[in-house]
PDB file of C-alpha atoms and ligand atoms in Angstrom:
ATOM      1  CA  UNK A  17     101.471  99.994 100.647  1.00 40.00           C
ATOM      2  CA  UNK A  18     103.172 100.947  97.440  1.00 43.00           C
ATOM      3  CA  UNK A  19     105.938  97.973  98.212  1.00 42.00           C
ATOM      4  CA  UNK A  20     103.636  95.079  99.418  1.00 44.00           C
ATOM      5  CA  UNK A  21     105.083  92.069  97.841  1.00 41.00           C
ATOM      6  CA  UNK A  22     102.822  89.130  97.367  1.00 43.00           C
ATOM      7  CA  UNK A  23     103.318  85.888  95.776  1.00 39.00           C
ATOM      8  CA  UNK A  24     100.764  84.633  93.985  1.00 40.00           C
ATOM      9  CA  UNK A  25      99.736  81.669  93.304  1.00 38.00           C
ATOM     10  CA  UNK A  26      97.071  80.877  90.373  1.00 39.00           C
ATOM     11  CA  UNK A  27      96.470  77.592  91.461  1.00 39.00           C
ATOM     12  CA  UNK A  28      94.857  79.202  94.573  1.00 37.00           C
ATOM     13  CA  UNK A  29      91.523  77.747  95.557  1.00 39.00           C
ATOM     14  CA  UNK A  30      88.965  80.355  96.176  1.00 40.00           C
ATOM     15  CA  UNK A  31      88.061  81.234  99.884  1.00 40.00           C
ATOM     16  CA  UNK A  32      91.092  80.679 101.737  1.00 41.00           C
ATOM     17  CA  UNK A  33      90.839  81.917 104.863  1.00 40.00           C
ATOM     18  CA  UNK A  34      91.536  85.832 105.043  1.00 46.00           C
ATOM     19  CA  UNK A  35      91.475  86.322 101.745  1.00 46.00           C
ATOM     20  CA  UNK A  36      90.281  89.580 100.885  1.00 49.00           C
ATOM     21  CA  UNK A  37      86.518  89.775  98.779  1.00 45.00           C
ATOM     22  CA  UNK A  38      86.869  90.029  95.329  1.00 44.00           C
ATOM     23  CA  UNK A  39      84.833  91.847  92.705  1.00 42.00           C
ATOM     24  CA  UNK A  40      84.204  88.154  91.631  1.00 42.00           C
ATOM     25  CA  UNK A  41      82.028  87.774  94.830  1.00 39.00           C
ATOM     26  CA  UNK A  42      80.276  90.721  94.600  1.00 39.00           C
ATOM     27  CA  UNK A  43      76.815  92.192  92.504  1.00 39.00           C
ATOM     28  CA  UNK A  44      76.480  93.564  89.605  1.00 40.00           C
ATOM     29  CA  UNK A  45      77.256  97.153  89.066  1.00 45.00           C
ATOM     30  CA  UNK A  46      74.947  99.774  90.495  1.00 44.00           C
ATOM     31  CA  UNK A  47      75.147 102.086  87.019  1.00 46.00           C
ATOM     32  CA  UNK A  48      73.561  99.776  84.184  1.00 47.00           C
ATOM     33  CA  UNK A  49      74.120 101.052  81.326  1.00 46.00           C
ATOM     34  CA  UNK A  50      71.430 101.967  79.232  1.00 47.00           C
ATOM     35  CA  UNK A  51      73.198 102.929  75.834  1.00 51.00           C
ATOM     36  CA  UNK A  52      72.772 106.702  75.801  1.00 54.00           C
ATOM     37  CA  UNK A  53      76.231 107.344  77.456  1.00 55.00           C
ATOM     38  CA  UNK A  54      75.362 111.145  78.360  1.00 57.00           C
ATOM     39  CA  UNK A  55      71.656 110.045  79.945  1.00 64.00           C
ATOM     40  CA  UNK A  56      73.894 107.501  81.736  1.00 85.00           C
ATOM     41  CA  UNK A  57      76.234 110.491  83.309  1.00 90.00           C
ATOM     42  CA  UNK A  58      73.246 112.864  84.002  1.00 92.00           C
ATOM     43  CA  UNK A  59      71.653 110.095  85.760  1.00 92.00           C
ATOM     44  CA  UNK A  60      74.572 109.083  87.749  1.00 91.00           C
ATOM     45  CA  UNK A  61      75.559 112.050  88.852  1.00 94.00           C
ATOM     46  CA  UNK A  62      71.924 113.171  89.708  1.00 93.00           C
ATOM     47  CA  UNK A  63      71.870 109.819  91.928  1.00 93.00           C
ATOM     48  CA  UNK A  64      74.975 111.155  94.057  1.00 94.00           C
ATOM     49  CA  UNK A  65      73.535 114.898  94.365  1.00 95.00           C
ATOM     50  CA  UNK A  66      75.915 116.674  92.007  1.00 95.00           C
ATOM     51  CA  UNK A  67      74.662 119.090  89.900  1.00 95.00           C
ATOM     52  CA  UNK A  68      75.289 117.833  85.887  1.00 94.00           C
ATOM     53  CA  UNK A  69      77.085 120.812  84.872  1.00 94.00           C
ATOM     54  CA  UNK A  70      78.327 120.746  81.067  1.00 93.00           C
ATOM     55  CA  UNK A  71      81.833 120.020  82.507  1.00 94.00           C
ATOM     56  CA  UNK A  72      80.813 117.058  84.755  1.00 95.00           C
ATOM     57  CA  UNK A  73      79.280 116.052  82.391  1.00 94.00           C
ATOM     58  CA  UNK A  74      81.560 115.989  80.075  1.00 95.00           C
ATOM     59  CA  UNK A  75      84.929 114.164  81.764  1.00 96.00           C
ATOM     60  CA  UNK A  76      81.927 112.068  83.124  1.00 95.00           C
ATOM     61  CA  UNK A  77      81.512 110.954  79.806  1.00 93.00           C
ATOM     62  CA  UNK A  78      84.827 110.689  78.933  1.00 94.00           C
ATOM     63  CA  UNK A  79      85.755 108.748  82.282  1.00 94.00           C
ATOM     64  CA  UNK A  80      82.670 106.003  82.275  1.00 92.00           C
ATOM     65  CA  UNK A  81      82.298 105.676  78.286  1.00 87.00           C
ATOM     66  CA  UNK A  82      84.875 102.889  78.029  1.00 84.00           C
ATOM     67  CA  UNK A  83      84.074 100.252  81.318  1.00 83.00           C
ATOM     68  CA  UNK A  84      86.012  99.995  83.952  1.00 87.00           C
ATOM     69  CA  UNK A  85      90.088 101.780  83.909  1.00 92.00           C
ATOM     70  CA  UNK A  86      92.167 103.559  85.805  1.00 94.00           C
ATOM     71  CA  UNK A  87      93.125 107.298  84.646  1.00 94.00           C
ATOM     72  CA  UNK A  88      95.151 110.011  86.217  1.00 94.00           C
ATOM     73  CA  UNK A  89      94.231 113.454  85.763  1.00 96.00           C
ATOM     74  CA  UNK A  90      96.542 114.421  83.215  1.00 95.00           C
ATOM     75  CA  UNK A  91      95.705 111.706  80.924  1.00 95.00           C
ATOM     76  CA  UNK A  92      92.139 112.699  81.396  1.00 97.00           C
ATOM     77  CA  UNK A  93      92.811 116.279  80.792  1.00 97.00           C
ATOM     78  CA  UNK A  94      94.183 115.229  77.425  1.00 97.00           C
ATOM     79  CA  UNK A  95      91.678 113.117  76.635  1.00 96.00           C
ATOM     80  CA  UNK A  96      89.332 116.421  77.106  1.00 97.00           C
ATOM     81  CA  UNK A  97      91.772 118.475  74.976  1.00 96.00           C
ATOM     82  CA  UNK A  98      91.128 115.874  72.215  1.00 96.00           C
ATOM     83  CA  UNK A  99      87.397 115.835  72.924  1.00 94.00           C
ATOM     84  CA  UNK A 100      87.717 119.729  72.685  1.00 94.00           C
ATOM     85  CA  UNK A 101      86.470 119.841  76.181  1.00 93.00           C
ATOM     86  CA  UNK A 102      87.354 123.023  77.249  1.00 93.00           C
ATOM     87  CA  UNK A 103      88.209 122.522  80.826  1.00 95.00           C
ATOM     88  CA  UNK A 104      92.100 123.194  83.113  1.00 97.00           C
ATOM     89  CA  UNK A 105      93.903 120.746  84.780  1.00 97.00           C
ATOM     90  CA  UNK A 106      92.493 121.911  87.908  1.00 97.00           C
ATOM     91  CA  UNK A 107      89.050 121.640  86.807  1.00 97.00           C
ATOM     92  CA  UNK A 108      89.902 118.263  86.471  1.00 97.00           C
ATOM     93  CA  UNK A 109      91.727 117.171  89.772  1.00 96.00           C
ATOM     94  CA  UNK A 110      88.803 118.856  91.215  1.00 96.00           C
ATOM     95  CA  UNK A 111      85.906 117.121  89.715  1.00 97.00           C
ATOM     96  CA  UNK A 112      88.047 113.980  90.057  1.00 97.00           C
ATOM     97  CA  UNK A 113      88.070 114.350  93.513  1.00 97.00           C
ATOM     98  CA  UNK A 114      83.949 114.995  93.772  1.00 97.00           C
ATOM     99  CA  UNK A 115      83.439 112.206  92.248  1.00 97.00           C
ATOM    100  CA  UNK A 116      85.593 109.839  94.377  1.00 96.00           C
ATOM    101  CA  UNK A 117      84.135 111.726  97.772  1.00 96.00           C
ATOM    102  CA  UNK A 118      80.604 110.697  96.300  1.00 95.00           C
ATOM    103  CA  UNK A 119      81.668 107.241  95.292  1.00 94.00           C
ATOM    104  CA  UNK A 120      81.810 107.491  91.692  1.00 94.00           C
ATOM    105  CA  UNK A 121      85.265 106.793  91.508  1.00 96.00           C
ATOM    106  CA  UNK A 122      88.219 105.481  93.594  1.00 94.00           C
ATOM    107  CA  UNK A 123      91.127 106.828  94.539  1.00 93.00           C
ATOM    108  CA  UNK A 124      94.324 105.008  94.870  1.00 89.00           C
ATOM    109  CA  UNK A 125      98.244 105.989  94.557  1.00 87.00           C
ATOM    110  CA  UNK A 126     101.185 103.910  93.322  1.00 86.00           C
ATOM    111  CA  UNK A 127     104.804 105.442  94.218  1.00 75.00           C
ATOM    112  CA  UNK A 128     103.323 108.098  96.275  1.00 72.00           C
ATOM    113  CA  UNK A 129     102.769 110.785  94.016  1.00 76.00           C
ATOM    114  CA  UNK A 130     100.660 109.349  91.228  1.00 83.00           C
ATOM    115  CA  UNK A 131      96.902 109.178  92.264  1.00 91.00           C
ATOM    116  CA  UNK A 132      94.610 106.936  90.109  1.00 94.00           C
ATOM    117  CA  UNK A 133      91.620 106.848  89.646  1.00 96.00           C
ATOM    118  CA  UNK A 134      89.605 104.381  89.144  1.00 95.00           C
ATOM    119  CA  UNK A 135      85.953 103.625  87.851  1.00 94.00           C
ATOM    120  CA  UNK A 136      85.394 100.534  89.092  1.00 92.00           C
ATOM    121  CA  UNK A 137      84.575 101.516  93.176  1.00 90.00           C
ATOM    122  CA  UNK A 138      84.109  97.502  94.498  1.00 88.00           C
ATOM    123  CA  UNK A 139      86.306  96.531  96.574  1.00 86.00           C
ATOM    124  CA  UNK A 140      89.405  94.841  94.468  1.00 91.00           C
ATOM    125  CA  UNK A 141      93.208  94.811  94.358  1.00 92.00           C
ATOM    126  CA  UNK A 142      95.928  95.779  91.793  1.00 94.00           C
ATOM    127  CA  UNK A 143      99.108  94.871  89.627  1.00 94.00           C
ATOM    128  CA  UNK A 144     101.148  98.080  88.833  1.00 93.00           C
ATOM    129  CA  UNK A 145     103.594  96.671  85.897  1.00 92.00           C
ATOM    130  CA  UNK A 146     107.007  98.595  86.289  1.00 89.00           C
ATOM    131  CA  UNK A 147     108.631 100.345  83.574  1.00 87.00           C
ATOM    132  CA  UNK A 148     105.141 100.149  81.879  1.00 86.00           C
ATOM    133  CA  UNK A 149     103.598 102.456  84.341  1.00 83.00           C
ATOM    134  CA  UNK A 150     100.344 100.369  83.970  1.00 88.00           C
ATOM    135  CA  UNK A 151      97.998  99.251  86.662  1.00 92.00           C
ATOM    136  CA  UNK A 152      95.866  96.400  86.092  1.00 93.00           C
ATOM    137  CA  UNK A 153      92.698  95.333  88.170  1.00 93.00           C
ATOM    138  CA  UNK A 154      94.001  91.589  89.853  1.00 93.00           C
ATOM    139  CA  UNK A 155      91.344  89.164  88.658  1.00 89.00           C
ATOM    140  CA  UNK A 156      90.599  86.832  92.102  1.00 83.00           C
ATOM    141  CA  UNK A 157      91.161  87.438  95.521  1.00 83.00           C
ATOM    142  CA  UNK A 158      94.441  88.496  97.889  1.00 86.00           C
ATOM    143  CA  UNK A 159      95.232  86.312 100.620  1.00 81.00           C
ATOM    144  CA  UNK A 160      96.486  88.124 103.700  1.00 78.00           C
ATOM    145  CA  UNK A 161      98.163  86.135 106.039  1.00 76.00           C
ATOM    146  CA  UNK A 162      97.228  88.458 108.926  1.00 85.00           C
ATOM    147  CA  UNK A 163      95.652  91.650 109.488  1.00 85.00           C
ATOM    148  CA  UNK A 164      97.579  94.086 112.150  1.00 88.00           C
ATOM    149  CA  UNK A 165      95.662  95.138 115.185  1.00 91.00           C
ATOM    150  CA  UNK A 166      94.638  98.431 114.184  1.00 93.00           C
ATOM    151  CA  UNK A 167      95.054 101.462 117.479  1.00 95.00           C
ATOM    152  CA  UNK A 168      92.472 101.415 119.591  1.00 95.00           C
ATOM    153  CA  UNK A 169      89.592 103.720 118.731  1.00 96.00           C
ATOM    154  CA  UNK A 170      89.916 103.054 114.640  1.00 95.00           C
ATOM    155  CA  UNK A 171      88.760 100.343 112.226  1.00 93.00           C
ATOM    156  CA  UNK A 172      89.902  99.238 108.991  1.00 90.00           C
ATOM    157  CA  UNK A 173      88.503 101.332 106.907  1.00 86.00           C
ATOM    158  CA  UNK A 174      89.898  99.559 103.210  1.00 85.00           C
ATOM    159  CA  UNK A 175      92.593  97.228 102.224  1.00 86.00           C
ATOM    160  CA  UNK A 176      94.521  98.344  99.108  1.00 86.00           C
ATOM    161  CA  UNK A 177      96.948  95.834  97.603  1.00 89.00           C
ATOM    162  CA  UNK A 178      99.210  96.374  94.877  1.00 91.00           C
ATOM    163  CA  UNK A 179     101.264  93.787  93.580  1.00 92.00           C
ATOM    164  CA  UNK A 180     104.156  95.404  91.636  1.00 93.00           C
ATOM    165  CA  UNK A 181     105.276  93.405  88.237  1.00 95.00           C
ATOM    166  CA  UNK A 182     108.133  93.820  86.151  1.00 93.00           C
ATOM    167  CA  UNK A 183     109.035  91.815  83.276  1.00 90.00           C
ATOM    168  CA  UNK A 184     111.505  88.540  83.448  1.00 91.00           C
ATOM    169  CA  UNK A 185     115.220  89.052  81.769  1.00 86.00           C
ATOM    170  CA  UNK A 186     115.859  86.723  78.969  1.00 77.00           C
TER     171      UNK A 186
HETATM  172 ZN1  LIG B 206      90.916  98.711  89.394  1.00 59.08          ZN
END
Protein backbone atom coordinates (compact mmCIF):
# COMPACT_ATOMS: atom_id res chain seq x y z
CA UNK A 1 0.00 0.00 0.00
CA UNK A 2 3.20 1.92 -0.38
CA UNK A 3 1.13 4.57 -2.79
CA UNK A 4 -2.18 5.00 -0.79
CA UNK A 5 -2.92 8.60 -1.06
CA UNK A 6 -5.11 10.10 1.58
CA UNK A 7 -6.20 13.52 2.21
CA UNK A 8 -6.36 14.53 5.42
CA UNK A 9 -8.17 16.63 7.03
CA UNK A 10 -7.25 17.96 10.73
CA UNK A 11 -10.42 19.37 11.28
CA UNK A 12 -11.74 15.75 11.27
CA UNK A 13 -14.10 14.92 14.09
CA UNK A 14 -13.20 11.75 15.80
CA UNK A 15 -15.30 8.54 15.01
CA UNK A 16 -16.35 8.95 11.60
CA UNK A 17 -17.68 6.08 10.40
CA UNK A 18 -14.91 3.50 9.16
CA UNK A 19 -12.32 5.14 10.48
CA UNK A 20 -9.69 2.93 11.46
CA UNK A 21 -8.86 2.66 15.68
CA UNK A 22 -6.25 4.72 16.72
CA UNK A 23 -3.58 4.28 19.37
CA UNK A 24 -5.56 7.28 20.88
CA UNK A 25 -8.45 4.78 21.61
CA UNK A 26 -6.57 2.20 22.89
CA UNK A 27 -4.79 1.14 26.66
CA UNK A 28 -1.91 1.82 27.94
CA UNK A 29 1.13 -0.07 26.97
CA UNK A 30 1.54 -3.64 28.13
CA UNK A 31 5.58 -3.07 29.03
CA UNK A 32 5.58 -0.32 31.92
CA UNK A 33 8.54 0.73 32.39
CA UNK A 34 10.09 0.35 35.54
CA UNK A 35 13.44 2.41 35.17
CA UNK A 36 16.02 -0.37 35.06
CA UNK A 37 16.03 -0.52 31.17
CA UNK A 38 17.90 -4.06 31.08
CA UNK A 39 15.31 -5.64 33.94
CA UNK A 40 12.74 -4.11 31.55
CA UNK A 41 14.23 -6.28 28.39
CA UNK A 42 14.83 -9.48 30.49
CA UNK A 43 11.37 -9.22 31.60
CA UNK A 44 9.87 -8.62 28.30
CA UNK A 45 11.40 -11.00 26.55
CA UNK A 46 10.87 -13.67 29.35
CA UNK A 47 6.99 -12.69 28.96
CA UNK A 48 7.09 -13.75 25.11
CA UNK A 49 9.22 -17.10 25.78
CA UNK A 50 12.55 -16.01 24.33
CA UNK A 51 15.44 -16.89 25.98
CA UNK A 52 17.43 -13.34 27.20
CA UNK A 53 20.57 -14.13 25.58
CA UNK A 54 23.37 -11.30 25.99
CA UNK A 55 22.57 -10.35 22.34
CA UNK A 56 18.75 -10.03 22.76
CA UNK A 57 19.36 -8.47 25.24
CA UNK A 58 21.36 -6.16 24.11
CA UNK A 59 19.59 -4.64 20.64
CA UNK A 60 16.59 -5.13 23.09
CA UNK A 61 18.00 -2.49 24.95
CA UNK A 62 19.07 -0.53 22.34
CA UNK A 63 15.60 -0.86 20.42
CA UNK A 64 13.06 -0.10 23.59
CA UNK A 65 15.49 2.42 25.58
CA UNK A 66 14.22 5.49 23.73
CA UNK A 67 9.96 5.04 23.49
CA UNK A 68 8.36 4.34 20.71
CA UNK A 69 10.45 4.65 16.79
CA UNK A 70 10.82 3.04 13.91
CA UNK A 71 14.42 1.49 12.99
CA UNK A 72 15.65 -0.61 10.16
CA UNK A 73 18.20 -3.08 10.70
CA UNK A 74 21.08 -1.34 9.50
CA UNK A 75 20.57 1.64 11.55
CA UNK A 76 20.24 -0.69 14.46
CA UNK A 77 23.30 -2.57 13.60
CA UNK A 78 25.14 0.73 13.86
CA UNK A 79 23.70 1.74 16.73
CA UNK A 80 25.23 -1.74 18.21
CA UNK A 81 28.61 -0.96 16.58
CA UNK A 82 28.55 2.30 18.63
CA UNK A 83 27.30 0.49 21.73
CA UNK A 84 30.26 -1.97 21.00
CA UNK A 85 27.70 -4.64 20.71
CA UNK A 86 29.37 -7.18 19.05
CA UNK A 87 26.74 -8.69 16.90
CA UNK A 88 26.42 -9.08 12.37
CA UNK A 89 23.92 -7.71 10.40
CA UNK A 90 22.32 -10.95 10.26
CA UNK A 91 22.20 -11.39 13.85
CA UNK A 92 20.23 -8.50 13.68
CA UNK A 93 17.56 -9.06 10.85
CA UNK A 94 17.18 -12.22 12.68
CA UNK A 95 16.41 -11.18 16.15
CA UNK A 96 14.40 -8.39 14.50
CA UNK A 97 12.30 -10.74 13.04
CA UNK A 98 11.76 -12.89 16.58
CA UNK A 99 10.74 -10.21 18.03
CA UNK A 100 8.05 -9.04 15.55
CA UNK A 101 6.76 -12.97 15.25
CA UNK A 102 6.35 -12.68 19.18
CA UNK A 103 4.82 -9.25 19.09
CA UNK A 104 7.49 -7.19 20.38
CA UNK A 105 7.81 -5.29 17.42
CA UNK A 106 6.05 -4.53 14.08
CA UNK A 107 6.92 -4.95 10.89
CA UNK A 108 6.06 -2.68 8.11
CA UNK A 109 7.73 -1.70 4.55
CA UNK A 110 7.70 1.61 2.67
CA UNK A 111 8.88 1.35 -1.18
CA UNK A 112 9.05 -2.31 -1.03
CA UNK A 113 12.37 -3.03 0.02
CA UNK A 114 12.85 -1.12 3.24
CA UNK A 115 11.28 -3.04 6.25
CA UNK A 116 10.72 -1.03 9.50
CA UNK A 117 10.39 -1.81 12.41
CA UNK A 118 8.60 -0.53 14.77
CA UNK A 119 8.23 -0.59 18.70
CA UNK A 120 5.10 0.61 19.13
CA UNK A 121 2.83 -2.87 18.09
CA UNK A 122 -0.98 -1.04 18.53
CA UNK A 123 -2.65 -0.80 15.84
CA UNK A 124 -1.78 2.83 14.11
CA UNK A 125 -0.97 4.34 10.72
CA UNK A 126 2.00 6.25 9.15
CA UNK A 127 3.48 9.40 7.27
CA UNK A 128 6.68 8.40 5.31
CA UNK A 129 8.19 12.09 4.47
CA UNK A 130 9.94 11.79 0.95
CA UNK A 131 13.35 12.83 0.34
CA UNK A 132 13.68 12.68 4.21
CA UNK A 133 13.31 8.99 4.30
CA UNK A 134 11.45 9.45 7.68
CA UNK A 135 8.36 7.72 8.87
CA UNK A 136 6.33 9.26 11.42
CA UNK A 137 3.53 7.55 13.60
CA UNK A 138 0.01 9.63 12.25
CA UNK A 139 -1.40 11.06 15.47
CA UNK A 140 -5.54 10.32 15.08
CA UNK A 141 -7.34 8.02 13.11
CA UNK A 142 -7.57 7.08 9.04
CA UNK A 143 -10.82 7.24 7.53
CA UNK A 144 -11.41 4.57 4.91
CA UNK A 145 -14.07 5.17 2.72
CA UNK A 146 -14.60 1.44 2.09
CA UNK A 147 -13.06 -1.73 2.85
CA UNK A 148 -12.79 -4.33 -0.30
CA UNK A 149 -14.51 -7.63 0.07
CA UNK A 150 -11.72 -9.71 0.95
CA UNK A 151 -11.76 -13.67 -1.16
CA UNK A 152 -13.75 -15.89 0.33
CA UNK A 153 -12.12 -18.07 2.97
CA UNK A 154 -9.72 -14.99 4.41
CA UNK A 155 -10.20 -12.06 6.80
CA UNK A 156 -8.53 -8.89 7.22
CA UNK A 157 -5.92 -9.61 9.04
CA UNK A 158 -4.35 -5.60 9.51
CA UNK A 159 -4.78 -2.36 7.78
CA UNK A 160 -1.48 -0.52 7.14
CA UNK A 161 -1.73 3.06 5.89
CA UNK A 162 0.96 5.19 4.86
CA UNK A 163 0.44 8.56 3.88
CA UNK A 164 3.48 9.70 1.82
CA UNK A 165 4.63 13.58 2.45
CA UNK A 166 6.91 15.63 0.64
CA UNK A 167 7.65 19.12 1.26
CA UNK A 168 5.73 22.24 -0.60
CA UNK A 169 7.97 24.30 -3.36
CA UNK A 170 8.38 27.87 -2.49
ZN1 LIG B 1 4.71 3.77 14.26
Amino acid sequence: MSTTVINIDRSAKPASPGAIASRDQLPARDHQRTGCPFHDVRSMLRDVGLRPTRQRLALGWLLFQKGDRHITAEILHDEASKARVPVSLATVYNTLHQFTEVGLLREFAVDGSKTYFDTNVHEHHHYFVEGDNEVLDIPGEVGMARMPEVPEGYEIARVDVIVRLRRKEG
